[in-house]
Coordinates of C-alpha atoms in Angstrom, one line a residue:
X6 CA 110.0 87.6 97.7
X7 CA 112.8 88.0 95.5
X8 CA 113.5 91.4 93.3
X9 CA 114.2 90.4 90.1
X10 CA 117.2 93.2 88.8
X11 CA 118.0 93.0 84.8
X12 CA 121.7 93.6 84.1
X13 CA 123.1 94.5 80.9
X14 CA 126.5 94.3 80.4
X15 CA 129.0 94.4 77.6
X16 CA 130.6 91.2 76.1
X17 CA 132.9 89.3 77.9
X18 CA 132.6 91.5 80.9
X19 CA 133.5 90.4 84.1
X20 CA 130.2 92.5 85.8
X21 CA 127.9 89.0 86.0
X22 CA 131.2 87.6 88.0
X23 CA 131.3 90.5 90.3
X24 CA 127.4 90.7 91.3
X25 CA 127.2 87.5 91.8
X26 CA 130.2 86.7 93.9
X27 CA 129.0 90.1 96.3
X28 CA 125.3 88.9 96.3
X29 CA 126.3 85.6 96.9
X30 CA 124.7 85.2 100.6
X31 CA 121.7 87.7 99.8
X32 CA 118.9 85.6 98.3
X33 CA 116.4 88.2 97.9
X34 CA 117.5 90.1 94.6
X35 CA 118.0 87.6 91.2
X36 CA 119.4 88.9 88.4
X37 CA 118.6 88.5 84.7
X38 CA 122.1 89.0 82.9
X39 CA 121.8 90.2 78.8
X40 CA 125.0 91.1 77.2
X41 CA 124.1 94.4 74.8
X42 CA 123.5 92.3 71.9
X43 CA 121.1 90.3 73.4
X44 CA 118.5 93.1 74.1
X45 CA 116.1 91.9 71.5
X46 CA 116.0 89.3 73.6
X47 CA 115.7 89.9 77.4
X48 CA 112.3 89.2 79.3
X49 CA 112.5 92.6 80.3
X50 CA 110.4 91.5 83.9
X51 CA 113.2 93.5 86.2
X52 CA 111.3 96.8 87.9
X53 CA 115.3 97.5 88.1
X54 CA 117.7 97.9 85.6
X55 CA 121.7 97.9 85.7
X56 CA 123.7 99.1 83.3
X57 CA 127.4 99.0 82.4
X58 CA 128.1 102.0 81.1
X59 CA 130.7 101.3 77.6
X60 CA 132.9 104.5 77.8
X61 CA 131.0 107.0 78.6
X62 CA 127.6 108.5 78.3
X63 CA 127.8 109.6 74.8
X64 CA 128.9 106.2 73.7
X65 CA 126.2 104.7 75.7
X66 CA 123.1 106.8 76.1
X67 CA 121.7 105.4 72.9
X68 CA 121.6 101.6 74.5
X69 CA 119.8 103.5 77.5
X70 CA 117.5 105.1 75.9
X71 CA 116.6 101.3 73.7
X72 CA 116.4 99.7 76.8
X73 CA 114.1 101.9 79.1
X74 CA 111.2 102.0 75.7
X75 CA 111.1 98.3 75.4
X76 CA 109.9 98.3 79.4
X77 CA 106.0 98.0 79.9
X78 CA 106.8 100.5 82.8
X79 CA 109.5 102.9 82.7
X80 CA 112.3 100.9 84.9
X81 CA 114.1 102.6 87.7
X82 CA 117.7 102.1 86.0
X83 CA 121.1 102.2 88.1
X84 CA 124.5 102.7 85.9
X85 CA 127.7 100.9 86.6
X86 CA 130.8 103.2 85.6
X87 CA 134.5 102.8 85.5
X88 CA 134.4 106.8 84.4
X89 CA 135.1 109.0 87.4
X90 CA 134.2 112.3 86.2
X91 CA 131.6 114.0 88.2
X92 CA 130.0 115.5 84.9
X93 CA 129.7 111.8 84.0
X94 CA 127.1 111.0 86.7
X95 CA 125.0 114.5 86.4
X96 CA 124.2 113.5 82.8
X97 CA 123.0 110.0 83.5
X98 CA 121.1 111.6 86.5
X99 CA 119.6 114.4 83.9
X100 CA 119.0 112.0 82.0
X101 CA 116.5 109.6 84.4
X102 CA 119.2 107.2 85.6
X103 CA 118.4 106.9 89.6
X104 CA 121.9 106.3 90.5
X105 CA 125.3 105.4 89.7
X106 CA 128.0 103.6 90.9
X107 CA 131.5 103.5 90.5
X108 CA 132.7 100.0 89.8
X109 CA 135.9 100.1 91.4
X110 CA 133.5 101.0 94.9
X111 CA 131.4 98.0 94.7
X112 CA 130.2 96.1 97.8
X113 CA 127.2 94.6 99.2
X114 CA 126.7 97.4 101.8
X115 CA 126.6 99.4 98.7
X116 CA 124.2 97.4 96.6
X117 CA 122.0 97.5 99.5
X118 CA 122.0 100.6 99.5
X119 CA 121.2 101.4 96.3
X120 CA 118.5 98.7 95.4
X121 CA 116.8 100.0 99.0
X122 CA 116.3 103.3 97.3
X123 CA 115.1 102.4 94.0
X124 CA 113.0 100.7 95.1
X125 CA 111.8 102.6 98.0
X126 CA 111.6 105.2 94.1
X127 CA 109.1 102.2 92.7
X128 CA 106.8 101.9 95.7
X129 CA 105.8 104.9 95.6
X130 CA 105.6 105.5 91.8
X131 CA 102.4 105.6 90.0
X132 CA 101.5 102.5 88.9
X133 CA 99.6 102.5 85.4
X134 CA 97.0 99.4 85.4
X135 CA 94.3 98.8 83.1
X136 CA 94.6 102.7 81.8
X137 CA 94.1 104.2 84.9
X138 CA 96.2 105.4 87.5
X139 CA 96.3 103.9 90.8
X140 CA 98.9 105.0 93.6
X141 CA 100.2 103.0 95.6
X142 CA 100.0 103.4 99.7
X143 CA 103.9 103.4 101.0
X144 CA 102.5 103.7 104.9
X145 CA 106.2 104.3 106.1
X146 CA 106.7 107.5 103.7
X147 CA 103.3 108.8 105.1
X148 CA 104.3 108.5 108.5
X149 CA 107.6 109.6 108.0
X150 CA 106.2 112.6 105.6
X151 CA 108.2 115.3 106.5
X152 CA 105.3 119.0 106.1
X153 CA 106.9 122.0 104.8
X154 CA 106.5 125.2 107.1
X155 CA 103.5 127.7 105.8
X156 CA 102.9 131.4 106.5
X157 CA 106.7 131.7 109.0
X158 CA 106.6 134.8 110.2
X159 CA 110.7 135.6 111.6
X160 CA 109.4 139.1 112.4
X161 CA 107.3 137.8 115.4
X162 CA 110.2 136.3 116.8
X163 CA 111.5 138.8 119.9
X164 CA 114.8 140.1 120.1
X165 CA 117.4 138.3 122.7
X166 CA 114.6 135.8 123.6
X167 CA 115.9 132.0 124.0
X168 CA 114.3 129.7 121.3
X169 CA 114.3 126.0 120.0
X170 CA 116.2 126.3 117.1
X171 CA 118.6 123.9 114.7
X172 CA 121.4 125.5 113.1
X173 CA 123.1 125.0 110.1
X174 CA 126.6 126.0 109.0
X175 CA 127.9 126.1 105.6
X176 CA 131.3 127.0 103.7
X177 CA 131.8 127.0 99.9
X178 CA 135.7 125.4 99.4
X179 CA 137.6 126.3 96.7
X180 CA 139.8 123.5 95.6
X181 CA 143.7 123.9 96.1
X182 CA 144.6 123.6 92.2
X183 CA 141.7 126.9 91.5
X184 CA 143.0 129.3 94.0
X185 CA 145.1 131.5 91.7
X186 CA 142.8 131.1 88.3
X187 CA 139.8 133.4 89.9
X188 CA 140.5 137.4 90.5
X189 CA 139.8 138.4 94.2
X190 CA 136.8 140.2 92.4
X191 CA 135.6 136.8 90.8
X192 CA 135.6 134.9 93.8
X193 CA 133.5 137.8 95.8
X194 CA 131.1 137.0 92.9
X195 CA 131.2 133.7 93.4
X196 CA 130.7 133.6 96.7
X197 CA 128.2 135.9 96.7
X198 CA 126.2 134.1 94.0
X199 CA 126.0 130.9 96.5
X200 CA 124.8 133.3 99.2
X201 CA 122.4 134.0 96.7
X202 CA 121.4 130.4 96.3
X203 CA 121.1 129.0 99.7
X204 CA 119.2 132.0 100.9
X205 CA 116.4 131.1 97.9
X206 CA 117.1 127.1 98.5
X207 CA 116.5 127.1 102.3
X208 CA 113.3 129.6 102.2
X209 CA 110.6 126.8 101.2
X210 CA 112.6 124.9 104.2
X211 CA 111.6 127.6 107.3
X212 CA 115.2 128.7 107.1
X213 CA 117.0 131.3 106.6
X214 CA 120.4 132.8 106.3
X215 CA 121.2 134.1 110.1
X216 CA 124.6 135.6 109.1
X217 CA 127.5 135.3 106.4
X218 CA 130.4 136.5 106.3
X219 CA 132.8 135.7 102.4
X220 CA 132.4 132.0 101.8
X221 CA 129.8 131.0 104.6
X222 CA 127.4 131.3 107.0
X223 CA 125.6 130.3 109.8
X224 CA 121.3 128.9 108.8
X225 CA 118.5 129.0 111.4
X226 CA 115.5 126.9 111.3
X227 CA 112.7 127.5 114.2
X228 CA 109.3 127.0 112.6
X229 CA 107.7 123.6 112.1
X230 CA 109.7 120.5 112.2
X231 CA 113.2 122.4 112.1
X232 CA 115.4 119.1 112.9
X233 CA 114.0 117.6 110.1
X234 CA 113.8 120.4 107.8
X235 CA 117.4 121.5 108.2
X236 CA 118.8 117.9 107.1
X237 CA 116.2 117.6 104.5
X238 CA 117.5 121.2 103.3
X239 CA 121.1 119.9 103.7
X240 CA 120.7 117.0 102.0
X241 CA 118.8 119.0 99.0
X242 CA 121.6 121.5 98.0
X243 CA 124.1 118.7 98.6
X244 CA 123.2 117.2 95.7
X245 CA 122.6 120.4 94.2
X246 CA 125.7 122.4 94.5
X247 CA 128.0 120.3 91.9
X248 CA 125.0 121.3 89.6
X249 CA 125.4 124.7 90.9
X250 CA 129.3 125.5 90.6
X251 CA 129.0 123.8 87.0
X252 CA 126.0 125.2 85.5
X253 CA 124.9 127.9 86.6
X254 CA 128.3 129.6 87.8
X255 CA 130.2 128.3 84.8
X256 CA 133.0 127.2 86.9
X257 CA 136.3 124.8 85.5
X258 CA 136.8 123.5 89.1
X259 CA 133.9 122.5 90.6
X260 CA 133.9 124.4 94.4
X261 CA 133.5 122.1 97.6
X262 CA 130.9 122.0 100.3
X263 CA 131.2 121.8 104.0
X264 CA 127.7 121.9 106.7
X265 CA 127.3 120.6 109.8
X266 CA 124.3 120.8 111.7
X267 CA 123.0 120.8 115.6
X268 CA 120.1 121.6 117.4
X269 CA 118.6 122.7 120.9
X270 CA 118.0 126.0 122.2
X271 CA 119.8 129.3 121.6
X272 CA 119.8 133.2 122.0
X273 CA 117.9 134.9 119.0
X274 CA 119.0 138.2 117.7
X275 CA 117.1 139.9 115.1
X276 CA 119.6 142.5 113.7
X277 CA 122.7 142.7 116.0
X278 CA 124.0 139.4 114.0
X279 CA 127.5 140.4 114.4
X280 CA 127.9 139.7 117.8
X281 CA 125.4 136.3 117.7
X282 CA 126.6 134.0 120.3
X283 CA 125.7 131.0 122.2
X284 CA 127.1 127.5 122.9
X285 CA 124.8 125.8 120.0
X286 CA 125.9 128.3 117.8
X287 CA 129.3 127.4 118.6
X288 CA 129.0 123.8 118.9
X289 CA 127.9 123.4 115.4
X290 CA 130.7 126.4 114.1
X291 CA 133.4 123.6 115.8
X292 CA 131.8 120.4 114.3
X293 CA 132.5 122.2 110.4
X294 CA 135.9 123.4 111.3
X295 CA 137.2 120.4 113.1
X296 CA 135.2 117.2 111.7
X297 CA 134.1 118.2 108.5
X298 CA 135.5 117.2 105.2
X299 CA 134.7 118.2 101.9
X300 CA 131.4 117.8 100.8
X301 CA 130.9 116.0 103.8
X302 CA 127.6 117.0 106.0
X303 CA 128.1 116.8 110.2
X304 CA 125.0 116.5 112.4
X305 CA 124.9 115.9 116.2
X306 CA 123.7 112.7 118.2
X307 CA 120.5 115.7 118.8
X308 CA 119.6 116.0 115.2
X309 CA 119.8 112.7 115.0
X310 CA 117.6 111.7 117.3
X311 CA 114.8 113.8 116.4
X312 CA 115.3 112.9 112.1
X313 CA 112.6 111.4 110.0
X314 CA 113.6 107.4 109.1
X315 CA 113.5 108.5 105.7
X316 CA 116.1 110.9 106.3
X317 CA 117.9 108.9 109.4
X318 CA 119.1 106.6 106.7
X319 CA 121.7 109.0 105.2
X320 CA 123.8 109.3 108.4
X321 CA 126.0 106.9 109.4
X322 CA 127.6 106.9 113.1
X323 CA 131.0 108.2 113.0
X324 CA 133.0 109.5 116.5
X325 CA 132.5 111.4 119.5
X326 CA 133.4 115.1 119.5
X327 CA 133.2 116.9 123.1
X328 CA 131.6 113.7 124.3
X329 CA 128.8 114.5 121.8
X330 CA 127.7 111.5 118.9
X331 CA 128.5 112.8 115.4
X332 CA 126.9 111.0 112.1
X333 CA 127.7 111.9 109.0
X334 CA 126.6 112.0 105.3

């Protein structure tokens, strides 16, 4: 069955040319291409919508918001940008875009990528049919449901007892143009404000902040599905943590990321953190330090294994470290 994906683009744009030449040997998405001053006009029967963004998203939001209302049911929209500021994308994504691309980064692979998740977004959506709401079965995402830990209790864990565990590491990085700018007092703040933050952000996860130390920190996860829960956590204030540095801390230079995760068993200590060590713990320590890049997430070939399909799909294979499979997102 083909997808049918409505594109509207602005005049004599060269977008229709571009789709059509990367899509050329995949027959199961058809596009419906409207220039801006045919919106009047459109069949509006796409479930996804494209958009070329004109400037930016003042100069555009308005033809967003016209084009979403004259949809039966609220499309899943996806904008195409030439603008490169991060801001850019966090106000389309505020403002219900699903995703958005980068023109220059175009590619099937891409595309792929991007249609698979809106409309994994659709399939599970509520459908509204004949005023009542129906909605839908996606099997896969029940089967794949990841359950959030309830009732953890950390305190009836015993001290210097071997567990099955999956740790988390995680550095805030200040770019190389903001050192300077922030006081030594400021960037304590700072840092201690994200400490802040992941400790409330990985709680509802069945994790918790093991030990940190300035600008990171080590996360363990024990209870429940804690492969699975770490990634899903990771993945989570990923996509958080521009909003984070921006918003909430107020910051010109947005601050950079770094987490990589393993899992398998390892010592627990309840208070003598300090002094925490084990070769999981320093397996995944070595992973952030010497294959992680910015706002890049590391897991091993042993998270990997044991990840949700849902999740599985946001790693992709990249090299061996210590004979050990890393993917990364």
């Amino acid at each position: 069955m083909q997808i049918e994906i409505d594109v509207y683009h602005l005049a004599n744009s060269r977008l229709p040319d571009k789709l059509s030449k990367i899509t050329a040997s995949n027959r199961s998405w058809k596009f419906n291409f409207y220039d801006y001053d045919a919106l009047e006009k459109s069949d509006k029967k796409g479930r996804i919508v494209i958009l070329e963004e004109e400037d930016s998203y003042i100069s555009c939001v308005d033809v967003f918001d016209a084009i979403v209302t004259k949809y039966s049911i609220y499309p899943t929209v996806i904008i195409f940008t030439v603008n490169r500021e991060l801001y850019n994308v966090v106000r389309w994504m505020r403002r219900g875009a699903a995703d958005c691309l980068w023109m220059g980064d175009l590619s099937d692979q891409l595309l792929k990528n991007s249609f698979k998740s809106a409309l994994n977004y659709i399939e599970s959506k509520m459908d509204i049919k004949a005023g009542r709401d129906e909605r839908k079965k996606d099997n896969l995402y029940e089967e794949d449901k990841i359950e959030l830990p309830q009732n953890y209790d950390w305190d009836s864990l015993k001290d210097s007892e071997n567990y099955e565990m999956t740790l988390l590491s995680i550095s805030a990085v200040m770019n190389k143009d903001a050192v300077g700018i922030y006081s030594k007092a400021t960037v304590e703040k700072i840092y201690e404000q994200i400490r802040i933050e992941i400790s409330a952000a990985a709680a509802p996860f069945g994790g918790k902040i093991w030990f940190w130390n300035n600008n990171g920190g080590m996360l363990i996860f024990h209870f429940g599905d804690n492969a699975n829960l770490a990634a899903l956590f990771s993945l989570y204030f990923a996509n958080k943590f521009f909003l984070l540095t921006y918003e909430k801390l107020k910051l010109d230079k947005p601050l950079n990321y770094k987490m990589s995760i393993d899992s398998g068993k390892g010592l627990y200590h309840k208070t003598d953190t300090g002094h925490i060590t084990s070769e999981l713990l320093n397996f995944t320590v070595h992973i952030q330090h010497k294959l992680t890049s910015d706002n890049e997430i590391c897991i091993t070939e042993r998270v990997y294994s044991k990840l949700s399909g849902r999740i599985r799909k946001y790693f992709t294979e990249s090299e061996k470290f210590q004979d050990a499979l890393i993917y990364k997102y």
